Short mmCIF file of C-alpha atoms in Angstrom, two decimals:
data_model
loop_
_atom_site.label_atom_id
_atom_site.label_comp_id
_atom_site.label_asym_id
_atom_site.label_seq_id
_atom_site.Cartn_x
_atom_site.Cartn_y
_atom_site.Cartn_z
CA MET A 1 103.88 114.06 91.44
CA ILE A 2 104.16 110.03 90.97
CA ASN A 3 101.40 109.32 89.07
CA TRP A 4 101.25 105.37 87.79
CA THR A 5 99.45 106.04 84.74
CA LYS A 6 102.95 107.38 83.16
CA ASP A 7 104.78 104.11 84.36
CA GLU A 8 106.36 103.00 80.74
CA ARG A 9 105.02 99.16 81.27
CA ILE A 10 101.19 100.93 81.29
CA ALA A 11 102.87 103.21 77.96
CA ALA A 12 103.71 100.14 76.49
CA MET A 13 100.56 98.59 76.87
CA LEU A 14 98.59 100.82 75.65
CA PRO A 15 98.65 100.15 71.94
CA GLN A 16 97.45 96.30 73.02
CA VAL A 17 94.66 97.99 75.22
CA ILE A 18 93.42 100.39 72.26
CA ALA A 19 93.71 97.56 69.57
CA HIS A 20 92.09 94.57 71.53
CA ALA A 21 88.88 97.37 72.55
CA ASN A 22 88.65 98.39 68.63
CA GLU A 23 88.42 94.69 67.72
CA HIS A 24 86.02 93.35 70.35
CA ASP A 25 84.42 96.33 72.15
CA GLU A 26 85.54 95.78 75.33
CA PHE A 27 88.24 95.99 77.98
CA SER A 28 90.55 92.86 78.01
CA LEU A 29 90.15 91.34 81.27
CA ASP A 30 94.16 90.48 80.80
CA HIS A 31 94.91 93.88 80.60
CA GLU A 32 92.85 95.13 83.31
CA ALA A 33 94.89 92.79 85.38
CA GLN A 34 98.05 93.61 84.68
CA MET A 35 97.18 97.27 84.77
CA GLU A 36 95.46 96.84 88.27
CA ALA A 37 98.90 94.70 89.36
CA ILE A 38 101.37 97.55 88.20
CA ARG A 39 98.94 100.36 89.81
CA GLU A 40 99.30 98.33 93.30
CA GLU A 41 102.86 97.86 93.15
CA TYR A 42 103.36 101.68 92.12
CA MET A 43 101.22 103.05 94.93
CA TRP A 44 102.31 100.29 97.47
CA GLU A 45 106.09 100.78 96.97
CA ARG A 46 105.29 104.60 97.18
CA SER A 47 102.94 104.86 100.04
CA ASN A 48 105.58 105.07 102.59
CA ASP A 49 107.23 108.07 100.71
CA TYR A 50 103.95 110.48 101.10
CA ARG A 51 102.92 109.36 104.52
CA GLY A 52 105.72 111.77 106.29
CA GLU A 53 104.87 114.44 103.67
CA SER A 54 101.52 116.97 104.62
CA ALA A 55 98.46 115.98 103.95
CA ASP A 56 97.65 117.84 101.05
CA ALA A 57 100.28 115.69 99.39
CA PHE A 58 99.36 112.71 100.32
CA GLU A 59 95.63 113.11 99.62
CA GLU A 60 97.03 114.23 96.18
CA TRP A 61 98.86 110.88 95.64
CA HIS A 62 96.27 108.89 96.97
CA GLY A 63 93.71 109.82 95.09
CA GLN A 64 95.39 108.80 91.64
CA PRO A 65 92.69 106.97 89.64
CA THR A 66 91.69 103.29 89.40
CA VAL A 67 91.93 101.47 86.54
CA GLU A 68 88.87 101.79 85.43
CA GLU A 69 88.29 105.38 85.65
CA PHE A 70 92.24 105.73 83.62
CA VAL A 71 90.71 103.02 80.87
CA VAL A 72 87.09 105.43 80.82
CA ALA A 73 88.88 108.60 80.41
CA LEU A 74 91.31 107.13 77.81
CA PHE A 75 88.45 106.13 75.47
CA ASP A 76 86.59 109.03 76.06
CA ALA A 77 89.26 111.68 74.61
#
């Protein structure tokens, strides 16, 4: 399954996200914007890939976490 949270740009950003959150006790708005741009690009580029697939496959892809959900899960882990 395609998952934007596994993108190499997200993986490269995670150490900075965690360091900022540890230092400032908050999620950086800049990081949020960067992650949202990656997520939107990822979702847009792949939206047509799943439109012809089964409804279940499309719903699984379309139901991927938002940036907020991803970051909350990251810090709750």
